[in-house]
Structures are given as structure tokens and as C-alpha cells.
Tab-separated table of C-alpha atoms in Angstrom:
chain	number	residue	atom	x	y	z
A	2	MET	CA	-30.422	27.399	136.281
A	3	ARG	CA	-33.190	27.160	133.088
A	4	LEU	CA	-29.983	26.116	130.909
A	5	LEU	CA	-28.460	23.738	132.996
A	6	THR	CA	-32.197	21.934	133.347
A	7	ALA	CA	-31.825	22.003	129.393
A	8	PHE	CA	-28.902	21.086	129.232
A	9	VAL	CA	-29.009	17.808	131.842
A	10	SER	CA	-32.789	16.605	130.215
A	11	THR	CA	-30.846	16.996	126.740
A	12	ALA	CA	-28.089	14.947	128.042
A	13	ALA	CA	-30.626	12.384	129.854
A	14	LEU	CA	-32.538	12.007	126.596
A	15	VAL	CA	-29.328	11.236	124.249
A	16	LEU	CA	-28.320	8.832	126.761
A	17	PHE	CA	-31.430	6.835	126.801
A	18	THR	CA	-32.034	6.942	123.173
A	19	ALA	CA	-28.070	6.015	122.590
A	20	SER	CA	-28.287	3.069	124.873
A	21	GLY	CA	-31.335	1.858	123.170
A	22	ALA	CA	-29.505	1.816	120.057
A	23	PHE	CA	-26.760	-0.015	121.438
A	24	ALA	CA	-28.568	-2.597	122.677
A	25	GLN	CA	-28.192	-5.595	120.740
A	26	ALA	CA	-31.618	-7.262	119.784
A	27	ARG	CA	-32.406	-10.773	120.408
A	28	PRO	CA	-31.195	-12.824	117.175
A	29	ASP	CA	-33.960	-14.950	115.162
A	30	PHE	CA	-33.502	-18.683	114.861
A	31	SER	CA	-35.949	-19.262	112.004
A	32	GLY	CA	-34.993	-20.763	108.980
A	33	THR	CA	-33.112	-24.294	107.976
A	34	TRP	CA	-29.592	-24.637	108.989
A	35	THR	CA	-26.875	-27.410	107.810
A	36	LEU	CA	-24.071	-28.565	109.734
A	37	ASP	CA	-20.750	-27.645	108.529
A	38	PRO	CA	-18.836	-30.772	108.390
A	39	ALA	CA	-15.645	-29.143	109.668
A	40	SER	CA	-17.159	-28.694	113.020
A	41	ALA	CA	-18.722	-31.872	113.356
A	42	PRO	CA	-17.270	-33.647	116.220
A	43	ALA	CA	-15.121	-37.330	115.489
A	44	ALA	CA	-16.900	-40.131	115.295
A	45	PRO	CA	-18.318	-41.577	118.646
A	46	GLY	CA	-16.284	-44.449	120.268
A	47	GLY	CA	-18.900	-46.016	121.955
A	48	ARG	CA	-22.337	-45.562	123.717
A	49	GLY	CA	-23.314	-41.833	124.413
A	50	GLY	CA	-21.523	-40.279	121.436
A	51	VAL	CA	-22.657	-37.224	119.789
A	52	ARG	CA	-23.827	-37.217	116.391
A	53	PRO	CA	-25.573	-33.819	115.262
A	54	PRO	CA	-28.269	-33.880	112.814
A	55	PRO	CA	-27.348	-32.813	109.109
A	56	GLN	CA	-30.057	-30.238	109.164
A	57	LEU	CA	-32.031	-28.269	111.606
A	58	THR	CA	-35.138	-26.110	110.867
A	59	PHE	CA	-36.648	-23.636	113.383
A	60	THR	CA	-39.194	-21.297	114.066
A	61	GLN	CA	-39.928	-18.716	116.284
A	62	ASP	CA	-41.842	-16.239	117.880
A	63	ALA	CA	-41.940	-13.920	121.093
A	64	GLY	CA	-42.422	-16.867	123.419
A	65	THR	CA	-41.498	-20.138	121.407
A	66	LEU	CA	-38.330	-21.765	119.558
A	67	THR	CA	-39.532	-24.773	117.921
A	68	MET	CA	-36.527	-26.741	116.762
A	69	SER	CA	-37.129	-29.842	114.142
A	70	TRP	CA	-34.973	-32.485	112.441
A	71	THR	CA	-34.587	-35.841	110.925
A	72	GLN	CA	-32.396	-38.330	111.641
A	73	ASP	CA	-32.336	-42.219	110.800
A	74	GLY	CA	-35.419	-41.868	109.041
A	75	ARG	CA	-37.001	-40.710	112.307
A	76	LYS	CA	-38.353	-36.665	112.538
A	77	THR	CA	-37.985	-35.318	115.838
A	78	THR	CA	-39.603	-31.705	117.703
A	79	GLU	CA	-38.484	-29.974	120.020
A	80	THR	CA	-40.680	-26.793	121.585
A	81	PHE	CA	-38.507	-24.590	123.694
A	82	HIS	CA	-40.454	-22.200	125.821
A	83	LEU	CA	-38.542	-19.189	126.451
A	84	ASP	CA	-39.810	-18.090	129.707
A	85	GLY	CA	-37.776	-19.823	132.189
A	86	SER	CA	-40.212	-21.742	133.289
A	87	GLU	CA	-39.497	-25.646	133.971
A	88	ARG	CA	-41.331	-27.967	131.437
A	89	THR	CA	-41.688	-31.996	131.802
A	90	THR	CA	-41.194	-33.906	128.603
A	91	GLN	CA	-43.020	-36.711	127.174
A	92	THR	CA	-40.045	-38.932	128.326
A	93	GLY	CA	-40.218	-37.114	131.818
A	94	SER	CA	-36.658	-35.147	131.525
A	95	VAL	CA	-37.258	-31.776	133.187
A	96	THR	CA	-36.391	-28.776	130.972
A	97	ARG	CA	-35.761	-24.782	131.213
A	98	THR	CA	-34.846	-22.789	128.643
A	99	THR	CA	-33.962	-19.113	129.506
A	100	TRP	CA	-32.328	-16.032	127.381
A	101	GLU	CA	-28.768	-15.099	128.499
A	102	GLY	CA	-28.031	-11.991	126.751
A	103	ASN	CA	-28.219	-13.040	122.812
A	104	ARG	CA	-28.061	-16.788	123.644
A	105	ILE	CA	-30.679	-19.439	123.998
A	106	VAL	CA	-29.804	-21.796	127.152
A	107	VAL	CA	-31.422	-24.600	127.306
A	108	SER	CA	-30.815	-27.390	130.868
A	109	VAL	CA	-32.137	-30.586	131.031
A	110	GLN	CA	-32.340	-32.930	133.739
A	111	ALA	CA	-33.368	-36.554	132.889
A	112	ASN	CA	-33.121	-39.908	134.825
A	113	LEU	CA	-31.422	-42.617	133.810
A	114	GLY	CA	-31.806	-45.440	135.450
A	115	GLY	CA	-32.039	-43.765	138.676
A	116	ASN	CA	-29.080	-41.363	137.568
A	117	VAL	CA	-30.247	-38.080	137.155
A	118	ILE	CA	-28.342	-36.197	134.102
A	119	GLU	CA	-27.896	-32.748	133.940
A	120	GLN	CA	-27.088	-31.398	130.256
A	121	ARG	CA	-26.964	-27.734	128.976
A	122	ARG	CA	-27.317	-26.651	125.537
A	123	VAL	CA	-26.344	-23.070	124.136
A	124	LEU	CA	-27.531	-21.445	121.051
A	125	SER	CA	-26.268	-18.441	119.535
A	126	ILE	CA	-25.561	-16.843	116.203
A	127	ASP	CA	-22.164	-16.124	115.164
A	128	ARG	CA	-21.175	-14.197	112.484
A	129	GLY	CA	-24.511	-15.461	110.752
A	130	ASP	CA	-23.880	-18.696	111.654
A	131	LEU	CA	-25.671	-20.821	114.229
A	132	VAL	CA	-23.521	-22.026	117.029
A	133	ILE	CA	-24.670	-24.908	119.558
A	134	GLU	CA	-22.671	-26.085	122.442
A	135	LEU	CA	-23.603	-29.214	124.364
A	136	ALA	CA	-22.386	-29.509	127.809
A	137	MET	CA	-22.404	-33.556	128.835
A	138	PRO	CA	-21.690	-34.668	132.067
A	139	ASP	CA	-18.608	-36.443	132.831
A	140	PRO	CA	-19.789	-39.982	134.181
A	141	GLN	CA	-16.666	-40.099	136.207
A	142	GLY	CA	-17.858	-37.230	138.138
A	143	GLY	CA	-15.326	-34.686	136.102
A	144	ASP	CA	-15.778	-31.399	134.300
A	145	PRO	CA	-18.337	-31.805	131.642
A	146	THR	CA	-17.233	-32.236	128.093
A	147	VAL	CA	-18.416	-29.354	125.540
A	148	VAL	CA	-19.160	-30.012	122.435
A	149	ARG	CA	-19.250	-27.413	119.732
A	150	VAL	CA	-21.067	-27.180	116.442
A	151	VAL	CA	-21.815	-25.085	113.540
A	152	TYR	CA	-24.630	-24.683	111.029
A	153	LYS	CA	-24.666	-22.769	107.930
A	154	LYS	CA	-28.050	-20.998	106.997
A	155	VAL	CA	-29.372	-22.505	103.827
């Protein structure tokens, strides 16, 4: 009986330790990233087009992810609170940022002229590259359009 108890205890310890070793740590997005031009969407054909910034800089700690960039001579900084709580931005948009596995998901609800628009951004690290997927609503009510851009670490 002691031998069986020792075996089960040892097996449980090995499984517990191994599961921790195989669990993937959350990525650190910190650093400066440059847009891979091959991944940039085609030039926008009118209002609402997506023009990703040429470079992004991230700082990250346990509770926040801060992203900054300069585009058209204007510097912008966004801070995402990674605890899943809702936050209201200076423009009145409501954001919620959560971890989904090894990805950061940012959900944004904005009121544009009485129309509530929902947008979803997913940030991930894939083979050392930063991948951002932006799901934009279809004004006609169809499926959202997903734009995927890739950034290389500087």
C-alpha cells in the first residue's frame, strides 16, 4: 500500500510540474516595432480606411500595456489596463482589455453620431513578430472586415 501511495504521489508531482513547464508564458510586447510593408493593407479607398502607423512603441508591466506612435506629426499614446475592467476614454469610448490565452484583446465601443460602433483588436506575438488584427464593423450590418498587419521588432 505504501508503494502504491508513493507511486501515485510521485506521478502527481511529475504531472503537476510538467504541466507548469508546458504552460506558455504570456508574451512581453515591450519594445519598438516597425511595420512590415508587405502586410500593410491596400491604400484606403475613402473614409474609414486603415492606415497603420509605421512604428509602434510598447511598454508593459503586470497590469498595463502602453502603446505609442507618431503619425502625421501627431503623437498618440494609449494605455490598456489588462484586468478586464471597462474604462472610458477621453473621447467617450468604452474599452475593455483582456488576456485570451497568449493574446491581448481590446474591445472598443464608440458612439459616432448616435451610432454605436464596436471594434476589436487582437495583439499577439507570432514567431517573434507582432501581429495586430483589427475587426471593423461593416456599415451595412454584414460580417466585420478583419485587417491584419505585422510589425518587426527593431
